[in-house]
Tab-separated table of C-alpha atoms in Angstrom:
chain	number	residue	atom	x	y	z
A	236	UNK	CA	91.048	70.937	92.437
A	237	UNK	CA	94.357	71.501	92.598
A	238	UNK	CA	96.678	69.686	89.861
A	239	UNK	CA	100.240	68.794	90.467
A	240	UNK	CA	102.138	68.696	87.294
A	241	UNK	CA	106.277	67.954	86.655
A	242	UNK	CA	108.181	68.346	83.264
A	243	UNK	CA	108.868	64.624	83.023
A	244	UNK	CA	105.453	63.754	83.930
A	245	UNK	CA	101.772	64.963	83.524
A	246	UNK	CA	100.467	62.360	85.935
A	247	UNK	CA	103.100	62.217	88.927
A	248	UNK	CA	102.229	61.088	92.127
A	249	UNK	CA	102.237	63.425	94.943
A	250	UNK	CA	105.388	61.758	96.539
A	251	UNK	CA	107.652	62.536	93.733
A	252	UNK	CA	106.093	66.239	93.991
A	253	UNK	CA	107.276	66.800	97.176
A	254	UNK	CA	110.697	65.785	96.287
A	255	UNK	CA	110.704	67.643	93.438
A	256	UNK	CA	109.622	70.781	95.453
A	257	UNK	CA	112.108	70.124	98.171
A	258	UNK	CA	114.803	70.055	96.023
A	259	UNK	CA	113.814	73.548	95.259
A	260	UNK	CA	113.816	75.442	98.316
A	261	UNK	CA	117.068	73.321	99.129
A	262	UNK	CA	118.330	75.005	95.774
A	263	UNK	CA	116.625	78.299	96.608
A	264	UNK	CA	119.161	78.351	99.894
A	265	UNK	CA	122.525	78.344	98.132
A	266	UNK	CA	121.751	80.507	94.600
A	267	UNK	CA	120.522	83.945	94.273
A	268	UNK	CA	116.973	84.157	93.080
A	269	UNK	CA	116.797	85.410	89.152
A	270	UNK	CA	115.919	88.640	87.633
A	271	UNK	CA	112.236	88.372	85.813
A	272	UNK	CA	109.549	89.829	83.697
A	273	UNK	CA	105.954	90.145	83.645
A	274	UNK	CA	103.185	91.069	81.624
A	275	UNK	CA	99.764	91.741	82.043
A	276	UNK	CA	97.324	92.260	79.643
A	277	UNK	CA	93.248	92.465	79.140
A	278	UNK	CA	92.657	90.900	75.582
A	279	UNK	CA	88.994	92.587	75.038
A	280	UNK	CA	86.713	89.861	74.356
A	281	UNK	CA	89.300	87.294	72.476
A	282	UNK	CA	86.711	85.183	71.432
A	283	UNK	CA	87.162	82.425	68.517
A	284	UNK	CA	84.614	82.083	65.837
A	285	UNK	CA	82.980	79.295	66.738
A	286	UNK	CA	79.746	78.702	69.075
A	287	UNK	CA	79.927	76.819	72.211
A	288	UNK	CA	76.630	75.509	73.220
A	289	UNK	CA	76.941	76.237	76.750
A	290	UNK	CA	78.404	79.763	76.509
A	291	UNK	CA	76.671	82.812	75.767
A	292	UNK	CA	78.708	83.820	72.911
A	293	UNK	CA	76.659	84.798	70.404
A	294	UNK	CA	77.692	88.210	69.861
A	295	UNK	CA	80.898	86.833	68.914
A	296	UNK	CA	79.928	84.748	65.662
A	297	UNK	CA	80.048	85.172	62.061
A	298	UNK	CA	76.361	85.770	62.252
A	299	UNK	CA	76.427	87.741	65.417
A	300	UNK	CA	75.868	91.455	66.079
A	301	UNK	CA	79.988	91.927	65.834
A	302	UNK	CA	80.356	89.510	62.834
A	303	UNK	CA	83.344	88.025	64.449
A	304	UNK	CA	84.894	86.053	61.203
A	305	UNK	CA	87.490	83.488	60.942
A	306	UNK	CA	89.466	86.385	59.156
A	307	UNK	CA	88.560	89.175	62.000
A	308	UNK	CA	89.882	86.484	64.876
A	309	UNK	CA	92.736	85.669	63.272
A	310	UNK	CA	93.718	89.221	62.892
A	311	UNK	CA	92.959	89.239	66.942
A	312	UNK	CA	95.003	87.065	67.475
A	313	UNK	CA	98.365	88.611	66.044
A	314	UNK	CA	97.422	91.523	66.961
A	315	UNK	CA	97.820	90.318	70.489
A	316	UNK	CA	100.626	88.104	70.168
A	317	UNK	CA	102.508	91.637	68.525
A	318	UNK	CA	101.646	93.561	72.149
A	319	UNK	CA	102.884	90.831	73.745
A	320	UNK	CA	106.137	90.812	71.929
A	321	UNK	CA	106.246	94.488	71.925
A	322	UNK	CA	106.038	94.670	75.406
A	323	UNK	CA	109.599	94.818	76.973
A	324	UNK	CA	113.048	94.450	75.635
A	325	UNK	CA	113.356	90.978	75.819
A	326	UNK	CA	110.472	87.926	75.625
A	327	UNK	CA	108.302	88.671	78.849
A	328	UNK	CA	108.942	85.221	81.072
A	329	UNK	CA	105.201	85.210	82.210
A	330	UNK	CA	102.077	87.123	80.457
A	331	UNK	CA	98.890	86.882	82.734
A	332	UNK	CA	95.714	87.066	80.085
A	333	UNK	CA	92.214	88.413	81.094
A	334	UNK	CA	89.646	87.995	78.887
A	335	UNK	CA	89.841	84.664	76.788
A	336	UNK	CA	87.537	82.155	75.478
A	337	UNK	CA	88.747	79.103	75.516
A	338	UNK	CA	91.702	76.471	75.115
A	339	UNK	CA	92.034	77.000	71.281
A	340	UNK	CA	92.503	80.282	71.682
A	341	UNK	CA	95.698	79.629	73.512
A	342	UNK	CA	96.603	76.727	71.418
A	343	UNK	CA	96.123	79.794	68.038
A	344	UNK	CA	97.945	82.089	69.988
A	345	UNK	CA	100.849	80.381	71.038
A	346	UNK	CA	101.487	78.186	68.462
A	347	UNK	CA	99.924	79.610	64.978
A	348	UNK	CA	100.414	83.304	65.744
A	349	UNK	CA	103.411	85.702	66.243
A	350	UNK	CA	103.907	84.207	69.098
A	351	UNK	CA	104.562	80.831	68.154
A	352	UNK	CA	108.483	80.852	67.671
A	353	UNK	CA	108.572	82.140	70.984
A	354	UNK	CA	107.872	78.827	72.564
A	355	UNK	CA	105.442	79.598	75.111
A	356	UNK	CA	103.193	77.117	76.819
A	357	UNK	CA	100.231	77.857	79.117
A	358	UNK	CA	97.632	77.048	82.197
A	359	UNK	CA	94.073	78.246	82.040
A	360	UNK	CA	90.744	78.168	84.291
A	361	UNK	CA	87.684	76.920	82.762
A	362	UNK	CA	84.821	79.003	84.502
A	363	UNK	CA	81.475	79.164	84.936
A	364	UNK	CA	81.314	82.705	83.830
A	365	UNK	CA	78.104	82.694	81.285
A	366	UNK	CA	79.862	84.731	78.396
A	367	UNK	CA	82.638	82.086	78.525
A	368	UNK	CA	85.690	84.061	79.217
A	369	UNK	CA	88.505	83.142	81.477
A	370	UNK	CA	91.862	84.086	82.496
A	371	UNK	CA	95.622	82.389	81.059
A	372	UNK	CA	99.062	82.305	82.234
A	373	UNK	CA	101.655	81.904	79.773
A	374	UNK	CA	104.868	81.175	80.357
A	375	UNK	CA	108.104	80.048	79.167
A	376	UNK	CA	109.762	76.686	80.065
A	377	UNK	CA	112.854	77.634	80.241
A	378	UNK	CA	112.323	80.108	82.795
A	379	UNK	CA	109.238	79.007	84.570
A	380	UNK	CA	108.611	75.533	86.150
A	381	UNK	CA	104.913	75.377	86.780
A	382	UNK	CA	104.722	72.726	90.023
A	383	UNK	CA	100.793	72.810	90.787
A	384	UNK	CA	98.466	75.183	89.449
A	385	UNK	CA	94.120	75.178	90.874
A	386	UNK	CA	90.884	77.304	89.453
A	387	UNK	CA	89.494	78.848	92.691
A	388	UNK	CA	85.687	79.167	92.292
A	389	UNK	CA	84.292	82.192	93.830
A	390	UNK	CA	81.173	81.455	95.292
A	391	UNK	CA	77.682	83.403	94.132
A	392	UNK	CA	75.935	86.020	95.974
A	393	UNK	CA	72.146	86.177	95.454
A	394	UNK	CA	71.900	88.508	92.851
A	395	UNK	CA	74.959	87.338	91.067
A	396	UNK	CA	75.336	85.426	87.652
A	397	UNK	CA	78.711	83.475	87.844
A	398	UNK	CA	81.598	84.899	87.383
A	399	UNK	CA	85.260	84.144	85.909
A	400	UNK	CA	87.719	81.802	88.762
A	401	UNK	CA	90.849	82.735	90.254
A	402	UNK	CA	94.193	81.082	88.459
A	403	UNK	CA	96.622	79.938	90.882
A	404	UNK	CA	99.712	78.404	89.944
A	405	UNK	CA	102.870	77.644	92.378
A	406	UNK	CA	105.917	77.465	90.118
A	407	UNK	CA	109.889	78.182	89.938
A	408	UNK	CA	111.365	80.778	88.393
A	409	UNK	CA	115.164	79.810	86.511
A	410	UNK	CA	114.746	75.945	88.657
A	411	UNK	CA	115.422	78.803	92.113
A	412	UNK	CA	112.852	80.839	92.488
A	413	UNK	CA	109.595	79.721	94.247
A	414	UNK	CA	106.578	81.467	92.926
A	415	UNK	CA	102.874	81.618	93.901
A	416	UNK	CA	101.091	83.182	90.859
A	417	UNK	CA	97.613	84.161	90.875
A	418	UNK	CA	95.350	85.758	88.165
A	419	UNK	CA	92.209	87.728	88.884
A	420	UNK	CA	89.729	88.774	86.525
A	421	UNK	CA	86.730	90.410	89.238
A	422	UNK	CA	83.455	91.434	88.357
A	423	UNK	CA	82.934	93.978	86.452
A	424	UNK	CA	81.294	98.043	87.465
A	425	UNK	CA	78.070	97.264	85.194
A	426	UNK	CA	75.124	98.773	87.358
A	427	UNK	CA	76.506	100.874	89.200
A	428	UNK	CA	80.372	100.572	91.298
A	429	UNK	CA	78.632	100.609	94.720
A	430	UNK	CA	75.706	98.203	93.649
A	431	UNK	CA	78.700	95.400	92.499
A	432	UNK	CA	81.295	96.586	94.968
A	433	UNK	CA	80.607	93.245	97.336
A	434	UNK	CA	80.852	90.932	94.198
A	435	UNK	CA	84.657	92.468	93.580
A	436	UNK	CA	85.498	92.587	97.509
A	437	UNK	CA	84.247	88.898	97.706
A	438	UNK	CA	86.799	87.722	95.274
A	439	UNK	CA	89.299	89.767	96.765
A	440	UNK	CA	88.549	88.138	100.288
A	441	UNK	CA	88.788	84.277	98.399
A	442	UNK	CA	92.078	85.120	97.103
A	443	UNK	CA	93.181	86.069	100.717
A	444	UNK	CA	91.757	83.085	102.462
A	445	UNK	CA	94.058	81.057	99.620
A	446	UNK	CA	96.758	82.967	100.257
A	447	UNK	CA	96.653	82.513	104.064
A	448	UNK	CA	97.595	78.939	103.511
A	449	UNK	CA	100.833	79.544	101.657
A	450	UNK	CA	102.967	80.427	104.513
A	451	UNK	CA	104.614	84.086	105.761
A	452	UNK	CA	107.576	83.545	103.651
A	453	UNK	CA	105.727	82.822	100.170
A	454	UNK	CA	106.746	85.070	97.182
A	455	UNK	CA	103.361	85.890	95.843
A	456	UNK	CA	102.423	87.756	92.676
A	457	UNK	CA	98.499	88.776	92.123
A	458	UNK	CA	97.557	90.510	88.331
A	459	UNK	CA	94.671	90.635	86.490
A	460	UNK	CA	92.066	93.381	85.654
A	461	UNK	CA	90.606	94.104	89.009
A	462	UNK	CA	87.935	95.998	87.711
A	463	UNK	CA	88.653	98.309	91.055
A	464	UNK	CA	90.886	101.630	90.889
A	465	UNK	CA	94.268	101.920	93.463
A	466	UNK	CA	92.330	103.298	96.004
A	467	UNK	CA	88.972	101.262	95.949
A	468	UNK	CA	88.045	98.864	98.891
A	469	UNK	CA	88.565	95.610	97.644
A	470	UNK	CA	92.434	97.302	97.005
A	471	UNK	CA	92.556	98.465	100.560
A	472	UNK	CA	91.264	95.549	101.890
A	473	UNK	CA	94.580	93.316	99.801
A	474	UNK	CA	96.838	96.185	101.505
A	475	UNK	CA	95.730	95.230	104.721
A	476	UNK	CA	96.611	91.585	104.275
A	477	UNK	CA	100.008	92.776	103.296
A	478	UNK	CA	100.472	93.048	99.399
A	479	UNK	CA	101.879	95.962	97.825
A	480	UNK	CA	100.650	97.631	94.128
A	481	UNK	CA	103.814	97.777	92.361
A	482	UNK	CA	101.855	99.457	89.364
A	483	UNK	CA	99.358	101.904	91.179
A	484	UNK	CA	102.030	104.813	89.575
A	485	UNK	CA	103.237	103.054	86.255
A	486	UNK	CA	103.144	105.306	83.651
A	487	UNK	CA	103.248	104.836	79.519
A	488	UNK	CA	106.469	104.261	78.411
A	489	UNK	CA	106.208	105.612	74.826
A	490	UNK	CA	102.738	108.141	74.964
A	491	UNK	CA	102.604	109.688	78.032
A	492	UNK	CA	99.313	107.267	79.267
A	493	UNK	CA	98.892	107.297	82.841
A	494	UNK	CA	96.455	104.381	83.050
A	495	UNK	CA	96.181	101.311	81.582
A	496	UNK	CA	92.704	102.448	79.810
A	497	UNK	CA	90.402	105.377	78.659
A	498	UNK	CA	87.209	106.256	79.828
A	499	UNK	CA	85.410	109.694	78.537
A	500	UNK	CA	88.877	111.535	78.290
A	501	UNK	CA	89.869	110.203	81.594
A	502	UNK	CA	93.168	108.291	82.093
A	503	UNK	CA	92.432	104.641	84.761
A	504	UNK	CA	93.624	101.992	86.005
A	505	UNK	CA	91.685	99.178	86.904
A	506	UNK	CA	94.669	96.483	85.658
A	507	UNK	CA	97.194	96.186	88.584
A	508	UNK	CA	100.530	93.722	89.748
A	509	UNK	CA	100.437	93.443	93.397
A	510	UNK	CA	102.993	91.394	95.038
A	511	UNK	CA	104.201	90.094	98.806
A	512	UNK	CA	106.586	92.646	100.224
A	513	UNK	CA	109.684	90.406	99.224
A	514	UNK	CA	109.133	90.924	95.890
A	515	UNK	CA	108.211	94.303	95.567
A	516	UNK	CA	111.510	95.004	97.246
A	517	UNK	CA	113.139	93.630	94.200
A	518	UNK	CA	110.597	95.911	91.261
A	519	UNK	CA	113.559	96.802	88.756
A	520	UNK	CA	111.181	98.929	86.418
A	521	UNK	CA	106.997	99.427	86.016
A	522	UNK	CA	105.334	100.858	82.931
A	523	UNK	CA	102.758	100.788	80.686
A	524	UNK	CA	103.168	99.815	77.298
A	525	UNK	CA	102.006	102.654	75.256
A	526	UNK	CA	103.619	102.343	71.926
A	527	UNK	CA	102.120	104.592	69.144
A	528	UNK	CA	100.462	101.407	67.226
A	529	UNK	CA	98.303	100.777	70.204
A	530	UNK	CA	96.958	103.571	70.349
A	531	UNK	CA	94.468	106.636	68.109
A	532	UNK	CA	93.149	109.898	68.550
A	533	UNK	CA	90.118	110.576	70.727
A	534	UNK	CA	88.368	112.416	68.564
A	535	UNK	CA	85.812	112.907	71.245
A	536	UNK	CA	87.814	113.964	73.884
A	537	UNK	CA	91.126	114.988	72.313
A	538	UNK	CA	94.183	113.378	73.207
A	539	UNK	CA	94.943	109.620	72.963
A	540	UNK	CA	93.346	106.717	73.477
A	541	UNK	CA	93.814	102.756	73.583
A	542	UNK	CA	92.889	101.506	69.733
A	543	UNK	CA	90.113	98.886	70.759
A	544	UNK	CA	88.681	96.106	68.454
A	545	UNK	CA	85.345	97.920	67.830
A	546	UNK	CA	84.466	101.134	68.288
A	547	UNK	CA	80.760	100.879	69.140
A	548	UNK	CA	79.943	97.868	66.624
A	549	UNK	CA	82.420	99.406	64.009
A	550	UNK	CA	85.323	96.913	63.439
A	551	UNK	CA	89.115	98.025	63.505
A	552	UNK	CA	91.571	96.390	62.225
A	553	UNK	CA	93.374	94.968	63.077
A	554	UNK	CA	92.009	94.989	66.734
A	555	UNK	CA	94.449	95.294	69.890
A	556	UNK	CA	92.031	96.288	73.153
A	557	UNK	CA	90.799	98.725	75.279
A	558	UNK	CA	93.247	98.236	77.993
A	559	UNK	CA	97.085	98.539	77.649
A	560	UNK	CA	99.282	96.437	78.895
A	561	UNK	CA	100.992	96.351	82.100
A	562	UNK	CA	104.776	95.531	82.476
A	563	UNK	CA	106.988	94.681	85.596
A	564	UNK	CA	110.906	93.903	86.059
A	565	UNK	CA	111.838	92.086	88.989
A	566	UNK	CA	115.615	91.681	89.478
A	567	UNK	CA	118.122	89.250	91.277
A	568	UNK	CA	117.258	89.049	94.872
């Protein structure tokens, strides 16, 4: 369903949305667009303590396999609102989030952890995906005007348990700036990348068929832990319909990584910012944020690696993720 919000109103009618939105673009015509930033980040399993009865999330509990504490999450937590603020030189205007549980979490994060001075505020799907996890925009108000904002189901195949929804939100960057904002967290490689490939290409053709109703013109943004290198075919098949991978060459910033994770000594990327060709003309800057605390030695491998939660089912405090962040600068159109 798709959810029209304003500032002044959680409840407006769709009337005074359409005013609201027309007083954009009429905006839009006679100021520059304004410069941006944008993170993107897969939390690794940011689970609360807590069981929810219809959610497979047993692994995560005090008496789980993991014993995820009160103490353990909470160090989670900071740990993620410190990447987050670590990130770029300045607060990032928009952080898309793979890989969380549920509304508290985003109520802990953004108002009882580092982050909560910042001021950020946040939209969220609710999925059907069995282990509970979900994907999270968060944003600042004085930057970003969220105007409507939908969960787009993706529909099952036969052999498929469900899986996490799309988050689309249309919003305005600096009351100019018209943005369609989408986060994708796709199915995961787990039994093999050409047995799952159609469950990743399927999402990838939902978010097109949403896409095709925005108009030629729309500024679109698409992030999110694809699950799918630069050059796999669900990737292709988003080239084709016109959107460019601003972050298929970002690089570490700080360590040298050339991927946003680690796998057997191997630097990947399966996190990615695409974006509609009007924006990509404006990419100021593109990196990966690889400072030193986020990262350990592979003693396995050699080298460096992301410093994950758990290391098999050995804690680490106090727990950042497997993946690194992603981080894009758009500038003044």
């Amino acid at each position: 369903m798709l959810t029209c919000v304003l500032l002044w109103s959680a409840s407006a009618n769709s009337s005074l949305f359409t005013i609201h939105s027309s007083l954009s673009i009429f905006h839009s015509s006679l100021i520059k667009a304004q410069s941006f930033t944008l993170v993107e980040l897969n939390c690794e399993n940011l689970f609360d303590a807590r069981h929810d009865s219809l959610k497979q999330d047993q692994e995560y509990l005090p008496d789980g396999t993991r014993h995820w504490t009160r103490g353990r999450y909470w160090q989670k937590v900071n740990a993620i609102g410190q990447e987050i603020l670590s990130a770029s030189d300045s607060l990032p205007d928009l952080v898309a989030l793979v890989e969380v549980e549920n509304d508290s979490v985003l109520r802990t994060l953004t108002r009882r952890s580092l982050l909560s001075r910042a001021g950020y505020q946040y939209l969220m799907t609710s999925s059907p995906d069995v282990r509970g996890l979900d994907v999270a925009l968060l944003y600042l108000p004085r930057r970003f005007t969220p105007l409507c904002y939908e969960s787009i189901a993706v529909p099952l195949t036969a052999d498929q348990r469900p899986t996490r929804d799309i988050l689309y939100i249309k919003g305005v960057i600096g009351s100019v700036d018209t943005l369609h904002f989408y986060v994708v967290h796709a199915p995961s490689r787990f039994g093999g990348e050409r047995q799952t490939r159609l469950r990743r290409l399927q999402v990838a053709h939902v978010l097109v068929e949403h896409m095709q109703t925005l108009g030629f013109q729309a500024r679109v943004v698409v992030a999110g832990d694809f699950n799918d290198y630069a050059d796999s075919p669900s990737l292709q098949y988003l080239y084709r319909q016109g959107l460019a991978n601003v972050t298929a060459d970002a690089r570490g910033r700080h360590g040298g990584a050339r991927g946003t994770y680690r796998f057997r000594g191997e630097w990947r990327s399966i996190d990615h910012v695409l974006t509609s060709p009007r924006l990509a003309a404006r990419v100021d800057s593109v990196y990966i944020h690889d400072a030193p605390f986020l990262l350990e030695n592979d003693d396995r491998y050699g080298g460096r690696k992301p410093r994950r939660t758990f290391q098999g089912y050995r804690y680490q405090p106090p727990g950042f993720s497997d993946h690194l962040p992603l981080v894009v600068c758009f500038s003044a159109e």
